[in-house]
Amino acid sequence: MHKDLKKIIVSHEQIDERSKELGKELTEYYKDKKAPIVVALLKGSVPFLAKLIPHLELNIEIDFMDVKSYEGTESSGDVRILKDLDQSIKDDNILIVEDIIDTGRTLCEVKKLLYNKGANDIRVVSLLDKPSRRQVDIKADFIGFEIENEFVVGFGLDFNEKYRQLGYVGVLKDELYQ
Ligand code: IMP
Ligand code: MG
């Protein structure tokens, strides 16, 4: 375990196993549908994306988006687009890949943006879910692990851009947040 962590809450083995299961569920979901464009939200979803896609027995395409929630005003759910999709998604099925759903604001805004671009069906798969923190009524369709209300790092998740490379998800020692 990395020296800055106080505990691991999801191990690499658990992520491997769960990604395989989610891959099966998603393959089943899209079986008789148009294969989705997989839209990964940068940067946190990248390790999970890489784990998940080998288990999708579907003719997917992959695209990336980078969005940032406006900071400060709690009331504003708006997001700023740092990187938009490369392609048109009109009438396409979209599978959004996220690292974690916290308040739900980012996901809610991204879904609106993608529906405005003409997407047909939008589904969400998220490695982690913190349902206790939700501020907008939104659910991921496919969830890796539900976790407690704790700030976590690793497997794509960062604290000030650090710890994304860890092969597992854990909680930082309290003194590191000060
Ligand atoms: P939301 O709009 O509040 O759902 O924010 C989701 C985004 O906040 C995620 O995509 C993460 O980038 C970030 N985030 C939320 N919770 C955590 C956490 O525990 N650790 C690291 N990043 C987090
Ligand atoms: Mg994120």
mmCIF file of C-alpha atoms and ligand atoms in Angstrom:
data_model
loop_
_atom_site.group_PDB
_atom_site.id
_atom_site.type_symbol
_atom_site.label_atom_id
_atom_site.label_comp_id
_atom_site.label_asym_id
_atom_site.label_seq_id
_atom_site.Cartn_x
_atom_site.Cartn_y
_atom_site.Cartn_z
ATOM 1 C CA MET A 1 0.000 0.000 0.000
ATOM 2 C CA HIS A 2 1.206 3.555 -0.785
ATOM 3 C CA LYS A 3 2.618 5.243 2.332
ATOM 4 C CA ASP A 4 0.156 8.173 2.102
ATOM 5 C CA LEU A 5 -2.880 5.911 2.417
ATOM 6 C CA LYS A 6 -4.543 4.785 5.598
ATOM 7 C CA LYS A 7 -6.577 1.999 4.007
ATOM 8 C CA ILE A 8 -7.512 0.298 0.765
ATOM 9 C CA ILE A 9 -11.224 0.043 0.125
ATOM 10 C CA VAL A 10 -11.280 -1.593 -3.317
ATOM 11 C CA SER A 11 -8.421 -3.878 -4.349
ATOM 12 C CA HIS A 12 -7.059 -4.456 -7.836
ATOM 13 C CA GLU A 13 -8.423 -8.016 -7.764
ATOM 14 C CA GLN A 14 -11.911 -6.729 -6.927
ATOM 15 C CA ILE A 15 -11.729 -4.229 -9.797
ATOM 16 C CA ASP A 16 -10.602 -6.989 -12.195
ATOM 17 C CA GLU A 17 -13.440 -9.242 -11.174
ATOM 18 C CA ARG A 18 -16.126 -6.560 -11.186
ATOM 19 C CA SER A 19 -14.997 -5.174 -14.574
ATOM 20 C CA LYS A 20 -15.457 -8.615 -16.069
ATOM 21 C CA GLU A 21 -18.975 -8.881 -14.608
ATOM 22 C CA LEU A 22 -19.891 -5.385 -15.807
ATOM 23 C CA GLY A 23 -18.538 -6.255 -19.250
ATOM 24 C CA LYS A 24 -20.919 -9.207 -19.376
ATOM 25 C CA GLU A 25 -23.889 -7.131 -18.205
ATOM 26 C CA LEU A 26 -23.153 -4.425 -20.773
ATOM 27 C CA THR A 27 -22.641 -6.939 -23.570
ATOM 28 C CA GLU A 28 -26.051 -8.379 -22.700
ATOM 29 C CA TYR A 29 -27.678 -4.926 -22.529
ATOM 30 C CA TYR A 30 -26.441 -3.906 -26.001
ATOM 31 C CA LYS A 31 -26.869 -7.350 -27.580
ATOM 32 C CA ASP A 32 -29.823 -6.367 -29.781
ATOM 33 C CA LYS A 33 -29.058 -2.648 -29.898
ATOM 34 C CA LYS A 34 -26.729 -0.475 -31.937
ATOM 35 C CA ALA A 35 -23.265 -0.802 -30.341
ATOM 36 C CA PRO A 36 -22.481 2.278 -28.262
ATOM 37 C CA ILE A 37 -19.928 5.017 -28.595
ATOM 38 C CA VAL A 38 -18.104 4.720 -25.300
ATOM 39 C CA VAL A 39 -17.539 8.224 -23.935
ATOM 40 C CA ALA A 40 -14.922 8.302 -21.196
ATOM 41 C CA LEU A 41 -14.742 11.372 -18.992
ATOM 42 C CA LEU A 42 -11.131 12.457 -18.568
ATOM 43 C CA LYS A 43 -8.999 11.887 -16.707
ATOM 44 C CA GLY A 44 -10.272 9.738 -13.852
ATOM 45 C CA SER A 45 -12.085 7.126 -15.911
ATOM 46 C CA VAL A 46 -9.078 6.057 -18.001
ATOM 47 C CA PRO A 47 -7.815 3.115 -15.874
ATOM 48 C CA PHE A 48 -11.372 1.782 -15.501
ATOM 49 C CA LEU A 49 -12.032 2.227 -19.234
ATOM 50 C CA ALA A 50 -8.955 0.119 -19.983
ATOM 51 C CA LYS A 51 -10.128 -2.631 -17.620
ATOM 52 C CA LEU A 52 -13.684 -2.662 -18.902
ATOM 53 C CA ILE A 53 -13.464 -2.550 -22.692
ATOM 54 C CA PRO A 54 -11.729 -5.915 -23.246
ATOM 55 C CA HIS A 55 -14.873 -7.471 -21.743
ATOM 56 C CA LEU A 56 -17.280 -5.721 -24.129
ATOM 57 C CA GLU A 57 -18.112 -8.129 -26.912
ATOM 58 C CA LEU A 58 -19.499 -5.300 -29.000
ATOM 59 C CA ASN A 59 -18.397 -3.151 -31.944
ATOM 60 C CA ILE A 60 -17.830 -0.081 -29.834
ATOM 61 C CA GLU A 61 -16.133 3.186 -30.697
ATOM 62 C CA ILE A 62 -14.293 5.215 -28.077
ATOM 63 C CA ASP A 63 -14.270 8.955 -27.568
ATOM 64 C CA PHE A 64 -13.230 11.267 -24.748
ATOM 65 C CA MET A 65 -14.640 14.338 -23.094
ATOM 66 C CA ASP A 66 -13.123 16.531 -20.429
ATOM 67 C CA VAL A 67 -15.481 18.685 -18.440
ATOM 68 C CA LYS A 68 -15.038 20.745 -15.336
ATOM 69 C CA SER A 69 -17.783 21.677 -12.922
ATOM 70 C CA TYR A 70 -17.913 25.381 -12.201
ATOM 71 C CA GLU A 71 -16.455 25.881 -8.771
ATOM 72 C CA GLY A 72 -17.785 28.165 -6.075
ATOM 73 C CA THR A 73 -21.481 28.514 -6.644
ATOM 74 C CA GLU A 74 -23.227 25.462 -5.263
ATOM 75 C CA SER A 75 -26.373 26.363 -7.171
ATOM 76 C CA SER A 76 -24.686 26.310 -10.568
ATOM 77 C CA GLY A 77 -24.646 22.864 -12.056
ATOM 78 C CA ASP A 78 -23.054 24.124 -15.250
ATOM 79 C CA VAL A 79 -19.948 22.515 -16.641
ATOM 80 C CA ARG A 80 -17.178 23.949 -18.770
ATOM 81 C CA ILE A 81 -16.067 21.767 -21.687
ATOM 82 C CA LEU A 82 -12.277 21.430 -21.776
ATOM 83 C CA LYS A 83 -12.351 18.791 -24.510
ATOM 84 C CA ASP A 84 -15.375 17.968 -26.609
ATOM 85 C CA LEU A 85 -16.116 14.780 -28.551
ATOM 86 C CA ASP A 86 -14.315 14.297 -31.871
ATOM 87 C CA GLN A 87 -17.337 12.949 -33.682
ATOM 88 C CA SER A 88 -21.020 13.493 -34.277
ATOM 89 C CA ILE A 89 -23.206 11.325 -32.042
ATOM 90 C CA LYS A 90 -26.553 11.997 -33.698
ATOM 91 C CA ASP A 91 -28.848 8.971 -33.217
ATOM 92 C CA ASP A 92 -26.046 7.024 -31.549
ATOM 93 C CA ASN A 93 -26.194 5.055 -28.341
ATOM 94 C CA ILE A 94 -23.790 6.379 -25.748
ATOM 95 C CA LEU A 95 -22.147 4.631 -22.838
ATOM 96 C CA ILE A 96 -20.583 7.174 -20.476
ATOM 97 C CA VAL A 97 -17.689 5.821 -18.399
ATOM 98 C CA GLU A 98 -17.077 7.654 -15.121
ATOM 99 C CA ASP A 99 -14.737 7.131 -12.188
ATOM 100 C CA ILE A 100 -17.150 8.184 -9.444
ATOM 101 C CA ILE A 101 -20.565 9.738 -9.020
ATOM 102 C CA ASP A 102 -20.578 12.092 -6.089
ATOM 103 C CA THR A 103 -23.112 14.954 -6.116
ATOM 104 C CA GLY A 104 -24.210 13.813 -9.580
ATOM 105 C CA ARG A 105 -23.944 17.324 -11.064
ATOM 106 C CA THR A 106 -21.235 16.535 -13.622
ATOM 107 C CA LEU A 107 -23.056 13.526 -14.961
ATOM 108 C CA CYS A 108 -26.371 15.344 -15.122
ATOM 109 C CA GLU A 109 -24.858 18.155 -17.198
ATOM 110 C CA VAL A 110 -22.927 15.793 -19.475
ATOM 111 C CA LYS A 111 -26.079 13.800 -20.182
ATOM 112 C CA LYS A 112 -27.911 17.023 -21.101
ATOM 113 C CA LEU A 113 -25.058 18.032 -23.421
ATOM 114 C CA LEU A 114 -25.074 14.656 -25.153
ATOM 115 C CA TYR A 115 -28.851 14.556 -25.567
ATOM 116 C CA ASN A 116 -28.619 18.059 -27.071
ATOM 117 C CA LYS A 117 -26.150 16.676 -29.614
ATOM 118 C CA GLY A 118 -28.808 14.179 -30.677
ATOM 119 C CA ALA A 119 -27.762 11.054 -28.783
ATOM 120 C CA ASN A 120 -30.347 8.312 -28.732
ATOM 121 C CA ASP A 121 -29.936 6.168 -25.602
ATOM 122 C CA ILE A 122 -27.454 7.234 -22.916
ATOM 123 C CA ARG A 123 -26.300 4.774 -20.259
ATOM 124 C CA VAL A 124 -23.730 5.337 -17.526
ATOM 125 C CA VAL A 125 -21.207 2.953 -16.051
ATOM 126 C CA SER A 126 -19.238 4.200 -13.052
ATOM 127 C CA LEU A 127 -16.480 2.454 -11.144
ATOM 128 C CA LEU A 128 -17.639 3.996 -7.864
ATOM 129 C CA ASP A 129 -20.811 5.502 -6.475
ATOM 130 C CA LYS A 130 -21.232 7.637 -3.354
ATOM 131 C CA PRO A 131 -25.045 7.739 -3.137
ATOM 132 C CA SER A 132 -25.079 9.539 0.227
ATOM 133 C CA ARG A 133 -23.631 12.683 -1.409
ATOM 134 C CA ARG A 134 -26.178 13.015 -4.205
ATOM 135 C CA GLN A 135 -27.609 16.500 -4.869
ATOM 136 C CA VAL A 136 -29.363 15.857 -8.161
ATOM 137 C CA ASP A 137 -31.602 12.936 -8.919
ATOM 138 C CA ILE A 138 -29.379 10.813 -11.103
ATOM 139 C CA LYS A 139 -28.293 7.181 -11.041
ATOM 140 C CA ALA A 140 -25.653 5.243 -12.915
ATOM 141 C CA ASP A 141 -27.115 2.312 -14.780
ATOM 142 C CA PHE A 142 -24.111 0.112 -14.030
ATOM 143 C CA ILE A 143 -22.017 0.499 -10.870
ATOM 144 C CA GLY A 144 -18.749 -1.103 -9.864
ATOM 145 C CA PHE A 145 -18.804 -0.453 -6.132
ATOM 146 C CA GLU A 146 -20.947 1.600 -3.803
ATOM 147 C CA ILE A 147 -18.784 3.349 -1.196
ATOM 148 C CA GLU A 148 -19.225 5.358 1.989
ATOM 149 C CA ASN A 149 -18.975 9.132 2.139
ATOM 150 C CA GLU A 150 -15.167 9.268 2.132
ATOM 151 C CA PHE A 151 -12.759 11.038 -0.213
ATOM 152 C CA VAL A 152 -10.931 8.336 -2.145
ATOM 153 C CA VAL A 153 -7.915 8.223 -4.465
ATOM 154 C CA GLY A 154 -6.359 5.726 -6.835
ATOM 155 C CA PHE A 155 -7.329 3.845 -9.965
ATOM 156 C CA GLY A 156 -7.842 7.151 -11.772
ATOM 157 C CA LEU A 157 -9.081 9.207 -8.842
ATOM 158 C CA ASP A 158 -6.872 12.059 -7.718
ATOM 159 C CA PHE A 159 -6.144 14.440 -4.905
ATOM 160 C CA ASN A 160 -4.619 17.562 -6.507
ATOM 161 C CA GLU A 161 -3.829 15.451 -9.612
ATOM 162 C CA LYS A 162 -1.804 12.916 -7.608
ATOM 163 C CA TYR A 163 -2.381 9.196 -6.881
ATOM 164 C CA ARG A 164 -4.223 8.438 -10.138
ATOM 165 C CA GLN A 165 -1.704 5.705 -10.965
ATOM 166 C CA LEU A 166 -2.446 3.497 -7.948
ATOM 167 C CA GLY A 167 -3.790 0.075 -8.869
ATOM 168 C CA TYR A 168 -6.445 0.173 -6.151
ATOM 169 C CA VAL A 169 -8.806 2.652 -4.463
ATOM 170 C CA GLY A 170 -7.995 3.890 -0.986
ATOM 171 C CA VAL A 171 -8.324 6.659 1.570
ATOM 172 C CA LEU A 172 -5.533 9.142 2.288
ATOM 173 C CA LYS A 173 -4.179 9.684 5.774
ATOM 174 C CA ASP A 174 -6.005 12.565 7.458
ATOM 175 C CA GLU A 175 -2.891 14.761 7.798
ATOM 176 C CA LEU A 176 -2.536 14.913 3.997
ATOM 177 C CA TYR A 177 -5.745 16.885 3.604
ATOM 178 C CA GLN A 178 -4.493 19.730 5.792
HETATM 179 P P1 IMP B 1 -19.994 15.207 -9.066
HETATM 180 O O1 IMP B 1 -20.357 16.181 -10.128
HETATM 181 O O2 IMP B 1 -20.066 15.812 -7.692
HETATM 182 O O3 IMP B 1 -20.724 13.896 -9.130
HETATM 183 O O4 IMP B 1 -18.456 14.999 -9.224
HETATM 184 C C1 IMP B 1 -17.899 13.963 -9.807
HETATM 185 C C2 IMP B 1 -16.417 14.240 -9.962
HETATM 186 O O5 IMP B 1 -15.821 14.729 -8.751
HETATM 187 C C3 IMP B 1 -15.750 12.925 -10.238
HETATM 188 O O6 IMP B 1 -15.700 12.674 -11.633
HETATM 189 C C4 IMP B 1 -14.386 13.119 -9.612
HETATM 190 O O7 IMP B 1 -13.518 13.725 -10.547
HETATM 191 C C5 IMP B 1 -14.604 14.064 -8.465
HETATM 192 N N1 IMP B 1 -14.719 13.338 -7.177
HETATM 193 C C6 IMP B 1 -15.822 13.135 -6.437
HETATM 194 N N2 IMP B 1 -15.576 12.414 -5.344
HETATM 195 C C7 IMP B 1 -14.252 12.129 -5.373
HETATM 196 C C8 IMP B 1 -13.372 11.395 -4.488
HETATM 197 O O8 IMP B 1 -13.735 10.814 -3.456
HETATM 198 N N3 IMP B 1 -12.076 11.347 -4.880
HETATM 199 C C9 IMP B 1 -11.608 11.930 -6.021
HETATM 200 N N4 IMP B 1 -12.390 12.619 -6.863
HETATM 201 C C10 IMP B 1 -13.699 12.731 -6.546
HETATM 202 MG MG MG B 2 -14.059 13.137 -12.899
#
